Coordinates of C-alpha atoms and ligand atoms in Angstrom, one line a residue:
Chain A
M1 CA 96.6 62.6 -179.9
K2 CA 93.3 61.5 -181.6
I3 CA 93.2 60.1 -184.5
L4 CA 90.4 60.0 -187.2
V5 CA 90.1 57.4 -189.9
S6 CA 87.4 57.1 -192.0
V7 CA 86.2 54.0 -193.7
K8 CA 84.2 53.2 -196.6
R9 CA 82.6 49.8 -197.2
V10 CA 83.1 48.6 -201.6
I11 CA 82.6 45.9 -203.4
D12 CA 85.4 42.9 -202.3
Y13 CA 88.2 43.1 -204.2
N14 CA 88.3 39.6 -205.0
V15 CA 85.0 40.0 -206.5
K16 CA 83.7 40.0 -210.2
V17 CA 82.4 43.3 -211.4
R18 CA 79.6 43.4 -213.6
V19 CA 77.5 46.1 -215.7
K20 CA 73.5 46.6 -214.9
P21 CA 72.4 45.3 -218.8
D22 CA 70.8 48.9 -218.7
N23 CA 73.5 50.4 -218.0
T24 CA 73.1 52.5 -215.9
A25 CA 75.0 51.3 -212.7
V26 CA 77.1 48.0 -211.8
D27 CA 74.9 45.4 -210.3
L28 CA 75.6 45.1 -207.0
T29 CA 73.1 42.7 -205.6
N30 CA 73.8 40.0 -203.3
V31 CA 77.6 41.0 -204.3
K32 CA 80.2 40.3 -201.6
M33 CA 81.2 44.0 -199.5
S34 CA 84.6 44.1 -197.8
M35 CA 86.1 47.0 -196.2
N36 CA 88.2 49.2 -199.0
P37 CA 91.7 48.1 -198.9
F38 CA 93.4 51.3 -198.1
C39 CA 90.9 52.1 -195.3
E40 CA 91.6 49.1 -193.5
I41 CA 95.3 50.0 -194.2
A42 CA 94.1 53.1 -193.2
V43 CA 92.7 51.4 -189.7
E44 CA 95.4 49.7 -189.0
E45 CA 98.6 52.4 -188.8
A46 CA 96.3 54.1 -185.9
V47 CA 96.0 51.1 -184.4
R48 CA 99.3 50.8 -184.1
L49 CA 100.5 54.6 -183.4
K50 CA 98.0 53.8 -180.1
E51 CA 99.8 50.3 -179.8
K52 CA 103.1 52.7 -179.3
G53 CA 101.8 55.4 -177.3
L54 CA 101.2 58.0 -179.7
A55 CA 97.7 57.8 -179.4
S56 CA 95.3 58.6 -177.3
E57 CA 91.9 57.3 -178.8
V58 CA 91.5 56.0 -182.9
V59 CA 87.7 56.9 -183.6
V60 CA 86.8 55.4 -186.9
V61 CA 84.4 56.9 -189.0
S62 CA 82.3 56.0 -192.1
V63 CA 79.8 58.0 -194.8
G64 CA 76.9 55.6 -196.1
A65 CA 74.0 53.2 -195.3
K66 CA 73.0 51.3 -192.5
S67 CA 74.9 48.4 -193.6
C68 CA 78.5 50.4 -193.0
Q69 CA 78.0 49.8 -189.3
E70 CA 79.2 46.3 -190.6
T71 CA 82.4 48.1 -191.8
L72 CA 82.6 50.0 -188.3
R73 CA 82.6 46.9 -186.2
T74 CA 84.8 45.2 -188.9
A75 CA 87.3 48.7 -187.9
L76 CA 85.8 48.7 -184.2
A77 CA 87.5 44.3 -184.0
L78 CA 90.5 45.4 -185.7
G79 CA 91.1 47.7 -182.4
A80 CA 89.4 51.0 -182.7
D81 CA 87.8 52.6 -179.8
R82 CA 85.0 54.4 -180.8
A83 CA 82.8 54.6 -184.2
I84 CA 80.3 56.8 -185.9
Q85 CA 78.4 56.0 -189.1
V86 CA 77.1 59.6 -190.9
D87 CA 73.5 58.2 -192.0
A88 CA 73.2 58.9 -195.4
E89 CA 72.6 57.1 -198.9
D90 CA 75.9 55.2 -200.8
G91 CA 77.0 57.2 -203.8
L92 CA 77.6 60.3 -202.5
D93 CA 80.2 62.5 -204.1
S94 CA 83.7 63.2 -202.5
L95 CA 82.9 66.8 -202.4
S96 CA 80.0 66.1 -200.4
V97 CA 82.0 62.8 -197.7
A98 CA 85.0 65.6 -197.8
K99 CA 82.6 67.8 -195.7
L100 CA 81.1 65.2 -193.5
L101 CA 84.3 64.5 -192.6
A102 CA 85.9 67.3 -192.5
K103 CA 83.0 68.1 -189.9
V104 CA 83.3 65.2 -188.0
A105 CA 86.5 65.5 -188.1
Q106 CA 86.4 69.5 -186.7
N107 CA 84.0 68.5 -184.1
E108 CA 86.3 65.4 -182.7
A109 CA 89.0 67.5 -182.7
A110 CA 91.0 65.5 -184.6
D111 CA 95.2 65.4 -184.8
L112 CA 94.9 63.2 -187.3
I113 CA 92.6 62.0 -189.9
I114 CA 94.0 58.9 -192.1
L115 CA 91.9 58.1 -194.9
G116 CA 92.3 55.3 -198.2
K117 CA 94.3 56.6 -201.2
Q118 CA 91.6 55.8 -203.2
S119 CA 88.6 54.1 -203.4
I120 CA 88.5 50.5 -205.2
D121 CA 85.3 51.5 -206.4
S122 CA 84.9 54.9 -207.6
D123 CA 88.6 55.2 -208.4
N124 CA 88.3 58.9 -207.2
N125 CA 91.6 59.7 -205.2
Q126 CA 90.7 62.6 -204.0
T127 CA 88.2 62.8 -200.8
G128 CA 91.5 63.1 -198.4
Q129 CA 93.3 66.1 -200.3
M130 CA 89.5 67.4 -199.9
V131 CA 89.1 67.0 -196.5
A132 CA 93.2 68.5 -196.1
A133 CA 91.7 71.5 -198.3
L134 CA 88.6 72.3 -196.4
L135 CA 90.4 72.3 -193.1
D136 CA 93.0 74.4 -194.4
Y137 CA 95.3 71.6 -192.8
P138 CA 98.5 70.2 -194.0
Q139 CA 98.7 66.5 -196.0
A140 CA 100.4 64.0 -196.9
T141 CA 99.0 61.5 -199.9
F142 CA 99.7 58.0 -200.4
A143 CA 102.6 57.4 -197.3
S144 CA 104.6 54.0 -197.1
E145 CA 105.4 55.2 -193.6
V146 CA 104.0 57.7 -191.4
V147 CA 106.5 59.0 -188.6
I148 CA 105.2 61.1 -185.5
E149 CA 107.3 63.3 -183.7
S150 CA 106.8 66.6 -181.0
G151 CA 103.7 67.6 -183.4
E152 CA 104.6 66.6 -186.5
A153 CA 104.3 63.3 -188.5
Q154 CA 107.5 62.9 -191.1
V155 CA 105.6 60.8 -193.7
T156 CA 107.1 58.9 -197.2
R157 CA 104.9 59.2 -199.6
E158 CA 105.0 57.2 -203.3
I159 CA 105.4 59.1 -206.0
D160 CA 106.0 58.4 -209.7
G161 CA 109.1 59.1 -210.1
G162 CA 110.3 57.2 -206.1
L163 CA 109.3 58.2 -203.1
Q164 CA 109.1 61.6 -201.3
T165 CA 108.9 62.7 -197.8
L166 CA 107.6 65.5 -196.0
L167 CA 107.5 66.8 -193.2
V168 CA 103.7 67.9 -192.0
T169 CA 102.8 70.3 -188.9
L170 CA 99.4 68.6 -186.8
P171 CA 96.7 68.6 -187.1
A172 CA 97.6 67.3 -190.7
V173 CA 95.5 65.0 -193.0
V174 CA 97.1 61.3 -194.7
T175 CA 96.2 59.0 -197.0
T176 CA 97.8 55.3 -196.9
D177 CA 99.2 54.1 -200.1
L178 CA 99.4 50.0 -199.8
R179 CA 103.1 49.3 -198.4
L180 CA 102.2 51.3 -195.3
N181 CA 101.3 48.2 -193.7
E182 CA 100.1 44.7 -193.8
P183 CA 96.5 44.5 -192.1
R184 CA 96.4 42.3 -188.8
F185 CA 93.1 39.9 -188.4
A186 CA 90.6 40.6 -186.6
S187 CA 90.6 37.7 -183.1
L188 CA 87.2 36.3 -182.6
P189 CA 87.4 37.8 -179.1
N190 CA 88.3 40.9 -180.6
I191 CA 85.2 40.9 -183.1
M192 CA 83.0 40.1 -179.7
K193 CA 84.0 42.6 -177.8
A194 CA 83.6 45.5 -180.7
K195 CA 80.4 44.6 -180.9
R196 CA 80.1 46.3 -177.4
K197 CA 82.5 49.7 -178.4
P198 CA 80.1 52.9 -178.8
L199 CA 79.2 53.2 -182.2
D200 CA 76.4 56.4 -182.7
V201 CA 74.8 57.4 -185.6
T202 CA 74.9 61.4 -187.3
T203 CA 73.2 62.6 -190.7
P204 CA 74.1 65.8 -192.5
A205 CA 71.7 67.7 -190.8
E206 CA 73.0 67.6 -187.5
L207 CA 76.3 68.0 -188.6
G208 CA 74.9 71.0 -190.6
V209 CA 76.5 69.8 -194.2
D210 CA 74.6 70.1 -197.7
V211 CA 74.7 67.0 -199.3
G212 CA 74.0 67.1 -203.1
S213 CA 76.0 67.1 -206.8
N214 CA 76.4 68.9 -209.8
V215 CA 77.5 66.0 -211.0
T216 CA 75.0 62.9 -212.7
V217 CA 76.1 59.9 -213.8
L218 CA 74.9 59.5 -217.8
S219 CA 75.1 55.5 -218.4
V220 CA 77.6 52.8 -216.8
A221 CA 78.9 51.1 -219.5
A222 CA 80.5 47.6 -219.8
P223 CA 84.5 48.1 -221.0
A224 CA 85.5 47.2 -224.7
E225 CA 86.3 43.1 -224.7
R226 CA 89.6 42.2 -224.9
S227 CA 89.9 39.2 -227.2
G228 CA 92.3 36.7 -225.9
G229 CA 94.7 36.1 -228.5
V230 CA 96.9 33.0 -229.4
K231 CA 99.0 30.7 -227.7
V232 CA 102.5 30.2 -229.4
A233 CA 104.8 26.5 -228.7
S234 CA 107.6 29.0 -228.7
V235 CA 109.8 31.9 -228.7
A236 CA 110.7 31.9 -232.6
E237 CA 107.2 32.0 -233.6
L238 CA 106.9 34.3 -231.1
V239 CA 109.3 36.7 -232.2
D240 CA 107.9 36.0 -235.8
K241 CA 104.6 36.7 -234.7
L242 CA 105.7 39.8 -233.3
K243 CA 107.7 41.1 -235.7
N244 CA 105.2 40.1 -239.0
E245 CA 101.8 40.1 -237.7
A246 CA 101.5 42.5 -235.1
K247 CA 104.5 44.1 -236.5
V248 CA 105.3 45.9 -233.1
V249 CA 109.2 44.5 -233.2
S250 CA 111.0 45.3 -236.1
Chain B
M1 CA 85.9 79.9 -221.8
S2 CA 89.4 78.9 -221.3
V3 CA 90.9 75.4 -220.6
L4 CA 93.7 76.0 -218.0
I5 CA 96.5 73.0 -217.5
L6 CA 99.1 72.0 -215.0
A7 CA 102.1 71.3 -216.2
E8 CA 103.7 68.1 -215.0
H9 CA 107.7 68.7 -214.9
D10 CA 110.5 68.2 -212.0
N11 CA 111.6 72.1 -213.4
K12 CA 114.3 71.4 -215.7
S13 CA 112.0 69.5 -218.6
L14 CA 108.1 68.9 -219.5
K15 CA 106.8 65.9 -219.1
P16 CA 105.9 64.6 -221.9
A17 CA 101.8 63.5 -219.6
T18 CA 101.6 67.3 -220.3
L19 CA 100.9 67.0 -223.6
N20 CA 98.5 64.6 -223.3
T21 CA 95.9 66.3 -221.1
V22 CA 96.5 69.4 -223.9
T23 CA 94.9 67.3 -226.2
A24 CA 92.1 66.6 -223.4
A25 CA 92.1 70.2 -223.3
L26 CA 91.6 71.4 -226.7
D27 CA 88.6 68.6 -227.0
I28 CA 87.2 70.6 -224.7
H29 CA 88.1 74.0 -226.4
S30 CA 90.2 75.8 -228.3
D31 CA 91.9 78.4 -226.1
V32 CA 94.3 76.3 -223.8
H33 CA 96.6 78.3 -221.4
V34 CA 99.6 76.2 -218.9
L35 CA 100.1 77.2 -215.7
V36 CA 104.1 76.3 -214.2
V37 CA 104.6 76.3 -210.9
G38 CA 108.2 75.7 -210.0
A39 CA 111.5 76.9 -208.9
D40 CA 114.2 77.8 -211.5
C41 CA 111.9 76.7 -214.1
Q42 CA 112.5 79.1 -216.7
A43 CA 112.9 75.5 -219.5
V44 CA 109.8 73.9 -219.0
A45 CA 108.1 77.6 -219.5
D46 CA 109.3 77.6 -223.2
A47 CA 109.0 74.1 -223.8
A48 CA 104.9 74.6 -222.7
C49 CA 104.8 78.1 -225.0
N50 CA 106.1 75.7 -227.6
I51 CA 103.2 73.2 -227.7
A52 CA 100.7 73.9 -230.9
G53 CA 97.7 74.0 -229.3
V54 CA 98.6 76.9 -226.1
S55 CA 98.0 80.5 -226.1
K56 CA 98.7 81.7 -223.1
V57 CA 101.7 80.0 -220.5
L58 CA 101.5 81.3 -217.0
V59 CA 104.2 80.9 -214.5
A60 CA 105.2 81.4 -210.9
D61 CA 108.9 80.3 -210.8
N62 CA 109.9 80.6 -207.1
A63 CA 111.8 78.9 -204.6
V64 CA 108.8 78.3 -202.4
Y65 CA 107.9 76.0 -205.5
E66 CA 110.8 74.2 -206.5
H67 CA 108.4 70.1 -205.0
Q68 CA 105.1 71.7 -206.5
L69 CA 103.9 71.3 -202.7
A70 CA 99.7 70.8 -202.8
E71 CA 99.2 73.5 -200.1
N72 CA 100.3 76.3 -202.0
V73 CA 100.2 75.1 -205.9
S74 CA 96.1 74.4 -204.8
K75 CA 95.6 78.0 -203.5
L76 CA 98.2 79.5 -206.1
I77 CA 95.3 77.8 -209.3
V78 CA 92.4 79.2 -207.3
E79 CA 93.7 82.7 -207.8
V80 CA 93.8 82.8 -211.6
A81 CA 90.4 80.3 -211.5
G82 CA 88.2 83.0 -212.1
E83 CA 89.0 83.5 -215.5
Y84 CA 88.6 79.2 -216.8
S85 CA 85.8 76.8 -217.0
H86 CA 87.9 73.8 -216.7
I87 CA 91.5 72.9 -215.3
L88 CA 93.4 70.0 -216.2
A89 CA 96.3 68.1 -215.1
P90 CA 97.6 64.9 -215.5
A91 CA 96.0 61.5 -213.4
T92 CA 100.1 62.2 -211.6
T93 CA 100.9 61.6 -208.5
T94 CA 101.2 65.4 -208.7
G95 CA 98.1 65.9 -210.5
K96 CA 96.3 63.8 -208.1
N97 CA 97.3 65.3 -205.0
T98 CA 96.3 68.8 -206.4
L99 CA 93.5 68.9 -208.2
P100 CA 91.0 67.5 -205.1
R101 CA 92.3 71.0 -203.1
V102 CA 91.9 72.8 -205.8
A103 CA 88.1 71.8 -206.3
A104 CA 87.7 71.3 -203.1
L105 CA 88.3 75.5 -202.5
L106 CA 86.0 75.7 -205.1
D107 CA 83.7 74.6 -203.8
V108 CA 83.2 71.7 -207.1
A109 CA 83.8 68.1 -207.4
Q110 CA 86.8 67.2 -209.2
L111 CA 86.3 63.8 -212.0
S112 CA 89.5 61.6 -211.9
D113 CA 91.1 59.9 -214.7
V114 CA 89.3 61.6 -217.6
I115 CA 90.1 58.7 -220.7
K116 CA 87.6 60.6 -223.9
V117 CA 85.9 64.1 -223.9
E118 CA 82.1 63.8 -224.8
A119 CA 81.2 67.4 -224.8
P120 CA 82.7 70.1 -222.4
D121 CA 80.8 69.1 -219.6
T122 CA 80.9 65.0 -220.6
F123 CA 83.3 63.0 -219.9
V124 CA 84.1 59.7 -219.9
R125 CA 86.5 57.8 -216.8
P126 CA 86.6 54.4 -216.0
I127 CA 85.4 53.1 -212.4
Y128 CA 85.9 49.6 -210.9
A129 CA 89.7 49.3 -211.4
G130 CA 88.6 49.6 -215.3
N131 CA 85.6 47.2 -215.7
A132 CA 83.1 49.5 -215.8
I133 CA 82.8 52.9 -218.0
A134 CA 81.0 55.7 -216.5
T135 CA 79.4 59.0 -218.5
V136 CA 78.8 61.7 -216.4
K137 CA 78.0 65.5 -216.4
S138 CA 79.2 68.0 -214.9
N139 CA 76.8 70.9 -213.7
D140 CA 79.7 73.0 -211.8
A141 CA 80.6 76.6 -212.7
V142 CA 84.5 75.4 -212.8
K143 CA 85.2 71.3 -214.8
V144 CA 88.2 70.5 -212.4
I145 CA 90.2 67.5 -214.0
T146 CA 92.7 64.7 -214.0
V147 CA 93.3 63.6 -217.6
R148 CA 94.7 59.7 -217.8
T149 CA 96.6 60.1 -220.7
T150 CA 96.9 56.9 -222.1
G151 CA 93.0 58.0 -223.0
F152 CA 94.6 61.0 -225.2
D153 CA 97.7 61.0 -228.3
A154 CA 100.2 63.8 -226.8
A155 CA 99.9 67.0 -228.6
S156 CA 103.3 68.5 -230.6
S157 CA 106.2 69.5 -228.7
E158 CA 106.5 72.3 -231.8
G159 CA 105.2 74.6 -233.6
G160 CA 103.3 76.4 -230.5
N161 CA 103.8 80.0 -229.7
A162 CA 101.9 80.6 -226.1
V163 CA 102.6 84.4 -224.5
S164 CA 104.5 83.5 -221.4
E165 CA 103.6 85.8 -218.5
P166 CA 105.1 85.7 -214.9
L167 CA 102.8 85.2 -212.1
A168 CA 104.2 87.1 -209.0
H169 CA 102.4 86.3 -206.3
V170 CA 104.2 84.2 -203.9
I171 CA 101.8 81.5 -201.2
E172 CA 103.9 79.4 -198.8
S173 CA 102.1 77.5 -196.1
N174 CA 104.2 76.9 -193.1
K175 CA 102.8 73.9 -192.1
S176 CA 104.5 71.5 -194.9
R177 CA 108.2 71.6 -195.3
F178 CA 110.2 68.8 -198.1
V179 CA 112.7 66.8 -196.4
K180 CA 114.0 64.6 -199.4
E181 CA 113.3 62.7 -202.1
Q182 CA 114.4 59.7 -203.8
V183 CA 114.3 59.7 -208.0
A184 CA 114.9 56.7 -209.2
Q185 CA 117.5 56.4 -211.9
S186 CA 116.8 55.3 -215.3
D187 CA 118.4 55.3 -218.7
R188 CA 115.3 53.3 -219.8
P189 CA 112.3 55.1 -221.5
E190 CA 110.0 56.7 -219.0
L191 CA 106.9 53.6 -218.2
T192 CA 104.2 55.7 -218.9
S193 CA 105.1 57.2 -222.1
A194 CA 106.9 54.0 -223.0
S195 CA 106.3 52.2 -226.4
V196 CA 107.4 49.0 -224.9
I197 CA 107.3 48.1 -221.8
V198 CA 108.4 44.5 -220.4
S199 CA 107.2 44.0 -216.7
G200 CA 107.7 41.2 -214.0
G201 CA 105.8 39.9 -211.6
R202 CA 106.1 36.9 -209.0
G203 CA 107.1 34.5 -211.0
M204 CA 110.6 36.2 -210.9
G205 CA 111.9 35.0 -207.8
S206 CA 114.4 37.1 -206.9
G207 CA 114.9 40.7 -207.1
E208 CA 118.6 39.4 -208.6
N209 CA 116.0 37.7 -211.5
F210 CA 114.8 40.5 -212.7
A211 CA 118.4 41.3 -214.5
L212 CA 117.1 39.0 -216.9
L213 CA 114.6 41.2 -218.1
D214 CA 117.5 44.1 -219.0
G215 CA 118.5 42.1 -221.7
V216 CA 115.4 42.3 -223.3
A217 CA 114.5 46.0 -222.6
D218 CA 117.8 46.6 -224.4
K219 CA 116.9 45.3 -227.2
L220 CA 113.3 46.7 -227.6
G221 CA 114.6 49.5 -226.0
A222 CA 111.7 49.5 -223.2
A223 CA 110.5 50.6 -219.9
I224 CA 110.8 47.7 -216.8
G225 CA 107.5 47.7 -215.7
A226 CA 105.9 45.4 -212.7
S227 CA 103.0 43.7 -210.3
R228 CA 102.2 44.7 -207.2
A229 CA 103.6 41.6 -205.8
A230 CA 107.1 41.9 -207.2
V231 CA 107.1 45.6 -205.7
D232 CA 105.8 44.4 -202.4
A233 CA 108.5 41.7 -202.5
G234 CA 110.7 43.8 -202.5
F235 CA 112.2 42.9 -205.9
V236 CA 112.1 46.9 -207.2
P237 CA 110.9 49.5 -206.4
N238 CA 107.8 51.0 -206.3
D239 CA 107.6 53.0 -209.2
L240 CA 107.9 50.2 -211.5
Q241 CA 104.0 49.1 -210.3
V242 CA 101.4 49.6 -213.0
G243 CA 98.1 48.5 -212.2
Q244 CA 94.9 49.8 -210.5
T245 CA 97.0 52.0 -207.6
G246 CA 99.9 51.9 -209.6
K247 CA 100.6 53.5 -213.5
T248 CA 98.6 53.2 -216.0
V249 CA 99.7 52.4 -219.3
A250 CA 99.6 52.1 -223.2
P251 CA 102.2 50.8 -224.7
D252 CA 102.3 49.2 -229.0
L253 CA 103.7 46.5 -226.6
Y254 CA 103.3 45.1 -223.4
I255 CA 105.5 41.9 -222.1
A256 CA 104.2 40.2 -219.0
I257 CA 106.3 38.2 -217.6
G258 CA 105.5 36.0 -215.1
I259 CA 102.4 38.0 -213.4
S260 CA 99.2 35.8 -213.1
G261 CA 96.7 38.8 -215.0
A262 CA 94.5 39.7 -211.8
I263 CA 92.2 42.6 -212.5
Q264 CA 94.3 45.0 -211.0
H265 CA 96.9 44.7 -213.0
L266 CA 94.9 43.9 -216.4
A267 CA 93.3 47.3 -215.2
G268 CA 97.2 49.2 -215.3
M269 CA 97.9 48.2 -219.0
K270 CA 94.4 46.2 -220.8
D271 CA 94.9 49.3 -223.1
A272 CA 98.3 48.4 -224.9
K273 CA 98.0 47.7 -227.9
V274 CA 100.1 44.4 -228.5
I275 CA 100.1 42.1 -224.8
V276 CA 102.7 39.3 -225.2
A277 CA 102.5 36.5 -221.4
I278 CA 104.8 34.6 -220.5
N279 CA 104.1 32.1 -217.8
K280 CA 104.1 28.5 -216.8
D281 CA 100.6 28.2 -215.2
E282 CA 98.4 27.8 -219.0
E283 CA 95.2 28.9 -216.9
A284 CA 96.7 31.9 -215.7
P285 CA 94.2 34.7 -216.6
I286 CA 96.9 37.2 -218.7
F287 CA 96.4 34.6 -221.5
N288 CA 92.6 35.8 -221.8
V289 CA 93.9 39.1 -222.6
A290 CA 97.3 38.4 -224.3
D291 CA 97.7 38.4 -228.0
Y292 CA 99.9 36.4 -228.2
G293 CA 100.6 33.4 -225.0
L294 CA 103.2 31.6 -224.4
V295 CA 103.2 28.7 -221.6
A296 CA 106.6 28.7 -221.1
D297 CA 109.3 28.8 -218.2
L298 CA 109.8 31.9 -218.0
F299 CA 114.4 31.0 -216.6
D300 CA 113.9 28.7 -220.3
A301 CA 112.1 31.5 -222.1
V302 CA 113.4 34.8 -221.2
P303 CA 117.6 34.3 -222.4
E304 CA 115.4 33.1 -225.6
L305 CA 114.0 35.6 -226.3
E306 CA 117.0 38.0 -225.4
T307 CA 119.5 36.2 -228.2
S308 CA 116.5 35.6 -231.0
L309 CA 115.3 39.3 -231.0
Ligands
FAD401 C1 93.7 47.2 -203.8 C2 94.8 46.6 -204.5 C3 94.8 47.0 -205.1 C4 95.7 46.3 -205.8 N1 96.9 46.7 -206.5 C5 98.1 46.1 -207.8 C6 98.4 47.4 -208.9 O1 98.0 48.2 -209.1 N2 98.9 46.5 -209.6 C7 99.3 45.5 -209.0 O2 100.2 44.3 -209.7 N3 98.7 45.0 -208.7 C8 98.2 44.6 -207.9 N4 96.9 44.1 -206.4 C9 97.6 43.0 -206.7 C10 96.7 42.2 -207.6 O3 95.6 41.6 -207.1 C11 97.7 40.4 -206.9 O4 97.8 40.6 -206.0 C12 98.9 41.2 -207.6 O5 99.0 41.3 -209.2 C13 99.7 39.3 -208.2 O6 101.2 40.0 -208.4 P1 101.8 38.5 -210.0 O7 101.1 38.5 -210.8 O8 103.4 39.1 -209.9 O9 101.9 37.3 -208.9 P2 100.9 35.7 -208.9 O10 99.5 36.5 -208.7 O11 101.6 35.3 -207.7 O12 101.5 35.2 -209.9 C14 102.7 34.8 -210.3 C15 102.8 34.2 -212.1 O13 104.4 34.3 -212.4 C16 103.7 32.6 -212.3 N5 105.5 32.1 -212.7 C17 105.7 31.5 -210.9 N6 106.9 31.4 -211.8 C18 107.2 31.0 -213.3 C19 108.7 31.0 -213.6 N7 109.5 30.1 -213.8 N8 108.2 30.8 -215.3 C20 106.9 31.3 -215.6 N9 105.8 31.6 -214.9 C21 105.8 32.1 -213.3 C22 102.4 32.0 -211.6 O14 102.5 30.4 -212.9 C23 101.8 33.1 -211.4 O15 100.5 32.8 -212.9 C24 96.1 45.1 -206.0 C25 96.1 44.9 -204.9 C26 94.8 44.9 -203.6 C27 94.0 44.3 -203.0
AMP402 N1 81.7 57.3 -198.1 C1 82.9 57.3 -197.1 N2 83.3 57.1 -195.8 C2 83.8 56.7 -195.3 N3 84.7 57.2 -195.9 C3 85.0 57.6 -197.6 C4 83.8 57.6 -198.0 N4 84.4 57.9 -199.1 C5 85.4 58.3 -199.4 N5 86.4 57.9 -198.3 C6 87.7 58.6 -197.7 O1 88.2 58.4 -198.8 C7 89.6 57.6 -198.8 C8 89.4 57.6 -200.5 O2 88.6 57.7 -201.2 P1 87.9 58.1 -202.6 O3 88.9 59.8 -202.8 O4 86.5 58.1 -203.0 O5 88.8 57.2 -203.9 C9 88.4 55.9 -198.7 O6 89.7 55.4 -198.7 C10 88.3 56.8 -197.6 O7 89.0 56.8 -196.5

């Protein structure tokens, strides 16, 4: 079984996000960037499947400008075998990314495609579902457990009401939720080894995919600030305020 | 130009998230239709017909659709999509699972978590865990949108008189099968539509201690929520998680107990009308958004709160 994992380079989840003064975008200059946390979980899951002898190869792919090679190297250090950068401008919309990923998945004849459920920058939560639709593959999104058995994946999904388990035939698309696993840290020797693992670069044109979007961003603004309120000295004062000032408790 | 909404339901009852989505749809256009896909779901279809502002309800009622698998539902929506300028679903796990598939099949973009309709082609949505608000314009022929329910009031569930129309064509994928479901049972209000929420974090210390919140929640008729740390630690199940990657809530009152206030948590609850924080660390960031902050040990404060309510 060959696994394709897609990883995205995003602002580090600990960074305090600032909107540019001209309200066109979020300011990314000199900001720490990292692998999207859900993608780390995707890489970890694939590497574990390989370690269990269930996968023969783990290929990681990222769509973006040259800097996403850093993210691919991180994935290689975590145990992926080979990397592909689809060289394109950062910030393509999900449909374009999905078309590129679907094409790579076809070229690679991947049996399992693992993506994060959501990028923490765009908060889209859609690319995996789109890849599945484009390839007419089944999908198991928001996975908290993946069991591979005789050509099928049994996946437990985190849904609003609780947990749901699906059985999907391979090839399939899985997107990861936070509790699927706890990603390892890359060891220094593995970081060194990763430098020598193959990293190929391709382009949307080589993949025969037209990228573009009918969606334009008109503005990006800072949210309305919530003004911190008051500190109360006791439970009695709190209850009094809730009843008589905020009037949310009767 | 008409708007189609994918109804949120469990085959027995229509979920309130559908009502908020109807309001969003009416902000786009006055002709709003609802699609109910399920099994033995006539009660849901009837409820959809009663929603004020809905003019037509399409009903695909078949055993195949019992679990609303995305592979089937997305193709069904694409079959009826021709008539519609907009296709909406609430941004629930079902909506998020299905609508991107619909968009890809239609070769259009999908807009997630819309909180405001500026114009039929222009929408507002939070990005970066709500730390930035984007206004986006779509020139796609069909706009496929998930709606963050906290951004819109609920339409009235009464007063409508929509015609209902069965969809006979059945689509069944043999690539995906339902195995089982563990749905949390609770007598409390649903988290996403509750008007009061009492949430616990890592500070609760254990699953047993979460029982402390029950007394307060009982008195307030509240739902119970949690931070991811509390879920990760196994104190409570995942469906209680509030935040960027959990549920988004906007109750009248949100009481955060033993929760530090990480941005990922705030993303899910900072639109609450009134926020209360109880935390023993006076520096905890949750106090920066709390209307009322109480610096105290929760093991003292929570029992006292219960008795004084
Ligand atoms: C990609 C990603 C997505 C995430 N999504 C979410 C999400 O959707 N929702 C979410 O909540 N988190 C999310 N997180 C996690 C988030 O970053 C924080 O780790 C988490 O919210 C912390 O939970 P907490 O406040 O309960 O725990 P902590 O940060 O550990 O805070 C515990 C608090 O309890 C207080 N406390 C301890 N004991 C007592 C006591 N006896 N009395 C009173 N106070 C006490 C402490 O002072 C402390 O402030 C996400 C993280 C990542 C990386
Ligand atoms: N530019 C990209 N390159 C590689 N993978 C991506 C890219 N954008 C999104 N993805 C994948 O799709 C997942 C969901 O992203 P999104 O739909 O943008 O929220 C991410 O966790 C990645 O696995």
